[in-house]
Coordinates of C-alpha atoms and ligand atoms in Angstrom, one line a residue:
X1 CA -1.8 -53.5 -39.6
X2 CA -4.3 -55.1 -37.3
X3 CA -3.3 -55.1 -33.4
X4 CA -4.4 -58.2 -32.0
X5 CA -5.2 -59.2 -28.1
X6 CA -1.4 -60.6 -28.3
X7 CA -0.1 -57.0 -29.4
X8 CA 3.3 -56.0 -27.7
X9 CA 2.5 -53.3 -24.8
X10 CA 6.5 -52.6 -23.8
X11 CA 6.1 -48.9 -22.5
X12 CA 7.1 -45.6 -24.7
X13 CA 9.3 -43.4 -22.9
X14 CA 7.1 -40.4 -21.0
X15 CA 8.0 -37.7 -23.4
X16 CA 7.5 -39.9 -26.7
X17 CA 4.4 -37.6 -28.3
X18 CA 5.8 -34.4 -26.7
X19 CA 4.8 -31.8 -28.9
X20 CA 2.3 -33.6 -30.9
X21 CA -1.8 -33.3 -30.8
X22 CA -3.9 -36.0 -30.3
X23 CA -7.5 -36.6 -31.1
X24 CA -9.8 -39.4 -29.4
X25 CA -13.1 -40.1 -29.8
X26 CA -14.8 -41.6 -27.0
X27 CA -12.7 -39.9 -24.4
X28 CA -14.8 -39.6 -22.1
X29 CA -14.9 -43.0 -20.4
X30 CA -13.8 -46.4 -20.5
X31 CA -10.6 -47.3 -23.5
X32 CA -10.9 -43.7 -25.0
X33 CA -10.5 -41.5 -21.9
X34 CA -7.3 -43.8 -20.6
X35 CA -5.8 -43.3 -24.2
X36 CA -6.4 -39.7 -23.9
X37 CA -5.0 -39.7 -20.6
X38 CA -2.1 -42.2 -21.5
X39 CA -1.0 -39.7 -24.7
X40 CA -0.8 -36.9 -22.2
X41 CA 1.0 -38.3 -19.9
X42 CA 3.4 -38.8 -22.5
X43 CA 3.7 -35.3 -23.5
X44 CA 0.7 -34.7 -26.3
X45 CA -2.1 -32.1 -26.1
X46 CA -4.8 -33.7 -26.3
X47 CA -8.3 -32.8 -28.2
X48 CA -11.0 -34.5 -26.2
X49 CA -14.2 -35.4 -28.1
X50 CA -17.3 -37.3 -26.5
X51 CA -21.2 -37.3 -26.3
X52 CA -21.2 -36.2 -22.8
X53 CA -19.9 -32.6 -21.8
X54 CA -20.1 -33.6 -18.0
X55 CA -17.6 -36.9 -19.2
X56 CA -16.0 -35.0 -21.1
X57 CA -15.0 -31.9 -18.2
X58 CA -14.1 -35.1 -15.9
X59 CA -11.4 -36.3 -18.7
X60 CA -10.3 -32.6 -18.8
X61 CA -9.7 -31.9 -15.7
X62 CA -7.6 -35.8 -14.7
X63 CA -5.5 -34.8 -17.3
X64 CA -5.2 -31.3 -15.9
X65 CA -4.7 -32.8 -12.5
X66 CA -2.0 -35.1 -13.9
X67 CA 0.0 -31.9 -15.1
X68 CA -0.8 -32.5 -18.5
X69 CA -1.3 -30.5 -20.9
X70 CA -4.3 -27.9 -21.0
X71 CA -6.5 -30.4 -23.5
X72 CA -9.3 -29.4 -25.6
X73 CA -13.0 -30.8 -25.0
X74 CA -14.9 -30.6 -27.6
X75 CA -18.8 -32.6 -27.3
X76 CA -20.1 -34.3 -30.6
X77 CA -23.1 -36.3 -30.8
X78 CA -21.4 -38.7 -34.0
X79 CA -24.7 -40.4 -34.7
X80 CA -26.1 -36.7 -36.1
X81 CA -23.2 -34.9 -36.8
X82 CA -22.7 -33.9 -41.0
X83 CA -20.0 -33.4 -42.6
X84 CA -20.2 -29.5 -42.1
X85 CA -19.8 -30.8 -37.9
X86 CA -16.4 -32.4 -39.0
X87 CA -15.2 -29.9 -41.1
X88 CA -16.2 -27.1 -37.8
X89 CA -14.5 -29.4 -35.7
X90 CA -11.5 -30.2 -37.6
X91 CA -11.1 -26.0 -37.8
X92 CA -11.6 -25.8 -34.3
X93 CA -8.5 -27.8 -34.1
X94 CA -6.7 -25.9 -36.2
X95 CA -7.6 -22.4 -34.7
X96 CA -7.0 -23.7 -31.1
X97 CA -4.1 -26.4 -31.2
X98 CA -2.3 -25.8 -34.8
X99 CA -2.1 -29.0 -35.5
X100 CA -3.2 -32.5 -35.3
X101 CA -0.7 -35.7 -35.5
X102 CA -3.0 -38.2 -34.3
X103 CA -6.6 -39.1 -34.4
X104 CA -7.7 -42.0 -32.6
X105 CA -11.3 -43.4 -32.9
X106 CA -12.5 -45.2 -29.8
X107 CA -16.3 -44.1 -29.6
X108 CA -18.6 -46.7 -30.3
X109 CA -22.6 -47.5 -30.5
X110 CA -23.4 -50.6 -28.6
X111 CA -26.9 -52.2 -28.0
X112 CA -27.3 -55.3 -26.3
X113 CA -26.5 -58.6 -27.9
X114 CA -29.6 -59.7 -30.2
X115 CA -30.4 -62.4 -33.0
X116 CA -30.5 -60.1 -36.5
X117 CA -34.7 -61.3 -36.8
X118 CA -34.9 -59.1 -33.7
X119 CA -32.3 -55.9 -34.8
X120 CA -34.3 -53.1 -36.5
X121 CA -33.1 -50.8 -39.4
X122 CA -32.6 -47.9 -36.9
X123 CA -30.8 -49.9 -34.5
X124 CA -28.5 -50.9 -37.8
X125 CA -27.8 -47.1 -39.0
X126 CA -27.0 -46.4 -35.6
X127 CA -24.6 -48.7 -35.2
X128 CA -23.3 -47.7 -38.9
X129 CA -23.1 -44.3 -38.7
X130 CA -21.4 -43.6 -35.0
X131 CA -18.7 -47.1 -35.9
X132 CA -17.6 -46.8 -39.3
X133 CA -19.5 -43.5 -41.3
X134 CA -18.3 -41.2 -38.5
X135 CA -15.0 -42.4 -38.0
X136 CA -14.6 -42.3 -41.8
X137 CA -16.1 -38.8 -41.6
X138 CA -13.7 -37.5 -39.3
X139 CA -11.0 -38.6 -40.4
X140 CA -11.7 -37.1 -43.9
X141 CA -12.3 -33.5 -42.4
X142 CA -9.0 -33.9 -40.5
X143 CA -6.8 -35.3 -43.1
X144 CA -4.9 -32.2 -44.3
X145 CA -3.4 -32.0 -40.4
X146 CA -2.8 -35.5 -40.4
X147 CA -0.9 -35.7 -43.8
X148 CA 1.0 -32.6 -43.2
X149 CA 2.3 -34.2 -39.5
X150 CA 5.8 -36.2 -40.0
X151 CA 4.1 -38.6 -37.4
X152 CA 0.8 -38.9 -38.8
X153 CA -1.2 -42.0 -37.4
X154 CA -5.2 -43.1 -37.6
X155 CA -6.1 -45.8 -35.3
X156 CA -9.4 -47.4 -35.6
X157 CA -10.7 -49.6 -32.9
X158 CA -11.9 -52.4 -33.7
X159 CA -14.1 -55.6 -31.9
X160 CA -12.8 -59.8 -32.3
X161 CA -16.5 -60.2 -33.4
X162 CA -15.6 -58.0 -36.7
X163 CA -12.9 -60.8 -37.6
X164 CA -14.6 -63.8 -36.5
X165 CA -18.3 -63.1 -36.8
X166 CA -20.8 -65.1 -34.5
X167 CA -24.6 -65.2 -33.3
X168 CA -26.2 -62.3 -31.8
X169 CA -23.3 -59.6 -32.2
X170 CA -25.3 -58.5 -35.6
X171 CA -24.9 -54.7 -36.5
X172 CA -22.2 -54.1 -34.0
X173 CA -19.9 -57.2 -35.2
X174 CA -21.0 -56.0 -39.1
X175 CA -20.3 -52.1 -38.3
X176 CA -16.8 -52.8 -36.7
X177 CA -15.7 -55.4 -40.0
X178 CA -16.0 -52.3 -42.3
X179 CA -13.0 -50.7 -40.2
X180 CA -10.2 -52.8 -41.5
X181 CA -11.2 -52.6 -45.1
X182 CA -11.7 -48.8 -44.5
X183 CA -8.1 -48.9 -43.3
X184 CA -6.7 -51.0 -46.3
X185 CA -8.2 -48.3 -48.9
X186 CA -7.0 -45.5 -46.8
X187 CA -3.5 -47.0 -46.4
X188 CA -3.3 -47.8 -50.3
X189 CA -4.4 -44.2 -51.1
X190 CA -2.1 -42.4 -49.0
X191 CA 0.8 -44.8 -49.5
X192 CA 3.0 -42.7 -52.0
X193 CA 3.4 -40.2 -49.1
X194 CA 3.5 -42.9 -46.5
X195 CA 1.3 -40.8 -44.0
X196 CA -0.3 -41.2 -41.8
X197 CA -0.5 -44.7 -41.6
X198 CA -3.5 -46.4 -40.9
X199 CA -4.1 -48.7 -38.1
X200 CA -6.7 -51.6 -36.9
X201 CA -6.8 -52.1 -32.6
X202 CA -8.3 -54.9 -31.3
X203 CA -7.9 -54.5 -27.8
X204 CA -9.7 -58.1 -26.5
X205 CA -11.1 -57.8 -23.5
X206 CA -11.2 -54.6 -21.2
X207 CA -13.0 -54.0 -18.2
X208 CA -15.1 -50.9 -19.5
X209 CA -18.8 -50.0 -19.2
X210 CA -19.1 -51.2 -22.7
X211 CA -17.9 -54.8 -21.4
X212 CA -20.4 -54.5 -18.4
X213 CA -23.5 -54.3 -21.5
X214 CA -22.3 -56.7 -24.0
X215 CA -21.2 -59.7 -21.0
X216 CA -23.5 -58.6 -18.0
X217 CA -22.8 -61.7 -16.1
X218 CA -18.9 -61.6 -16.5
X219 CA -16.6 -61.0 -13.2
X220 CA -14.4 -58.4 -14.9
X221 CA -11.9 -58.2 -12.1
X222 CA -9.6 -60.0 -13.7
X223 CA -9.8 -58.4 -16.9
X224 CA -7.4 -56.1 -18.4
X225 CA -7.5 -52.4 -17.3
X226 CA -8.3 -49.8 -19.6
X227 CA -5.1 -48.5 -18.4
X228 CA -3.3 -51.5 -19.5
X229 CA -4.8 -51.5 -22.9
X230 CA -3.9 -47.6 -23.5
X231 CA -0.4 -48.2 -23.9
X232 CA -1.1 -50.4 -27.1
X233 CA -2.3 -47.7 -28.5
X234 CA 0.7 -45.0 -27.6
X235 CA 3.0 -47.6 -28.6
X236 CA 1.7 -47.0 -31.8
X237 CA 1.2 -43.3 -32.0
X238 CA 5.2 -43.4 -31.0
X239 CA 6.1 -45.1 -34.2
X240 CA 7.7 -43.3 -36.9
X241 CA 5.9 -42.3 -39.8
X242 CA 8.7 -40.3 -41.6
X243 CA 11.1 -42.9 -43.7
Ligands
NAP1 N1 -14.3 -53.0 -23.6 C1 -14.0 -54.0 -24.3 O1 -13.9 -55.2 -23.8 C2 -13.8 -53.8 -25.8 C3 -13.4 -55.0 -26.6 C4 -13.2 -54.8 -27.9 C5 -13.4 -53.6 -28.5 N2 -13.8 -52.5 -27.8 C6 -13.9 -51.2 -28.4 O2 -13.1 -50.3 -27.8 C7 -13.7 -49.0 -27.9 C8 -13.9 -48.3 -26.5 O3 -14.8 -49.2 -25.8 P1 -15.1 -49.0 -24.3 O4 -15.2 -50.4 -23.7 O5 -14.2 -48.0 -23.7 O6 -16.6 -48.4 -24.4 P2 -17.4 -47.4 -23.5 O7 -16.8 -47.4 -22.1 O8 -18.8 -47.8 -23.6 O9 -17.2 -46.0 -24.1 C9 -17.8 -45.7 -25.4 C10 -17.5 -44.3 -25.7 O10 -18.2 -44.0 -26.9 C11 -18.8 -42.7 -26.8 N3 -20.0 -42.7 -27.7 C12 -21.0 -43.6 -27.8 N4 -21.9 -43.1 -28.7 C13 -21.5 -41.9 -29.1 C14 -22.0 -40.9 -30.0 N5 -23.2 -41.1 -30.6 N6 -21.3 -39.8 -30.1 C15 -20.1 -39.6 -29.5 N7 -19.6 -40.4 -28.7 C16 -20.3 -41.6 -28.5 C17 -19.2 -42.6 -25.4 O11 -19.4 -41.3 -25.1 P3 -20.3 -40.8 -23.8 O12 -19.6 -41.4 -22.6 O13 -20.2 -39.3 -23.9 O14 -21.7 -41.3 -24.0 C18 -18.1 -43.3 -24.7 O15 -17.1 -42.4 -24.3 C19 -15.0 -49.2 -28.7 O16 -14.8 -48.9 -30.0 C20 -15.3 -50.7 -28.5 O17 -16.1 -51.2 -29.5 C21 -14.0 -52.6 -26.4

């Protein structure tokens, strides 16, 4: 279930989610916004969520540019929003696309490397609530789409500091181990019907503005693209869910 830095990345053929909606969180920048882009170059509509509107029109209109499809944008603040927010959102969905096959969490609350005696409860429920209660959340309010697609998939993404904890990554490393076991349960619950599946990315190291706070000093030129990293995540969405 887990999608480690070694992770296949052969390439889906370009009309592989044709037809299909796609959620991402975090779509306005960095891994979220190529995935976005990536699943509509390969045929999805895509429902665009984000903190930022003005991120979120840029996304918009490159896919738009791109000859996408028309996406949806839809702003959400996921360290306030209730689960009344979701269930508005989720309805949105509904209303405007009909459907949704695919949700794919890639938002994420990071503050800058720190020893725990210096992190402070409200950093804590910050990191909490936008990196595993909201993704939870979400997913919840969108479930009866995503159970009702015949290629239902939930991708969660995840950080190598969740897996193999060390000094200093604190409530961001502890907020991103929750994701897997989230998974697990979630898989286990919906496994008579076999959808959607429930799935772990760790993408390793990507040059993204995240990657420019948590290793300021790093040259990241010769990291992996965001790009790059996106088609992990279509590989997956491509897979079969129906047996
Ligand atoms: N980059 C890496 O090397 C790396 C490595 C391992 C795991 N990851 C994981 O990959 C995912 C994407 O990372 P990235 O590097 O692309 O990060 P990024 O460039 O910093 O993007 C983070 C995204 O999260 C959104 N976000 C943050 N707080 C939010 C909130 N309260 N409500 C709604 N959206 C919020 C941001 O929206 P706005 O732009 O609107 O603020 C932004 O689009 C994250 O889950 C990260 O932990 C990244």
């Amino acid at each position: 279930m887990i999608q480690s830095e070694n992770a296949a990345t052969a390439g889906m053929a370009p009309g592989t989610l044709q037809g299909r909606v796609v959620m991402v969180t975090g779509a306005g920048r960095g891994i979220g916004r190529a995935v976005a882009a990536a699943c509509a170059a390969h045929g999805a509509t895509v429902a665009l969520v984000g903190r930022s509107p003005e991120r979120l029109a840029e996304a918009y209109d490159a896919i738009v540019d791109a000859g996408g499809a028309e996406p949806a944008a839809i702003p959400v603040d996921l360290a306030k929003a209730t689960d009344a927010d979701f269930h508005s959102l989720a309805q949105l969905v509904r209303k405007e696309l009909g459907r949704m096959d695919a949700l794919v969490h890639c938002a994420a609350h990071f503050t800058p490397l720190a020893p725990l005696r210096d992190q402070t409860l409200e950093q804590w429920m910050a990191h909490l609530r936008v990196n595993l209660a909201a993704p939870f959340a979400l997913t919840r309010a969108c479930l009866p789409m995503l159970s009702a697609s015949p290629n239902g998939h939930v991708i969660f993404t995840s950080e190598t500091h969740a897996e193999h904890p060390a000094a200093y990554w604190g409530a961001f490393a502890v907020s991103k181990s929750g994701l897997s076991t989230l998974a697990t349960i979630w898989n286990d619950e919906c496994e008579r019907a076999g959808r959607p599946r429930f799935h772990v990315m760790v993408p390793g190291p990507v040059a993204s503005p995240q990657r420019a706070q948590s290793h300021p000093a790093e040259d990241r030129s010769s990291l992996p693209s965001a790009d790059a990293v996106a088609k992990r995540y279509v590989n997956i969405l491509g897979e079969a869910t129906t047996p």
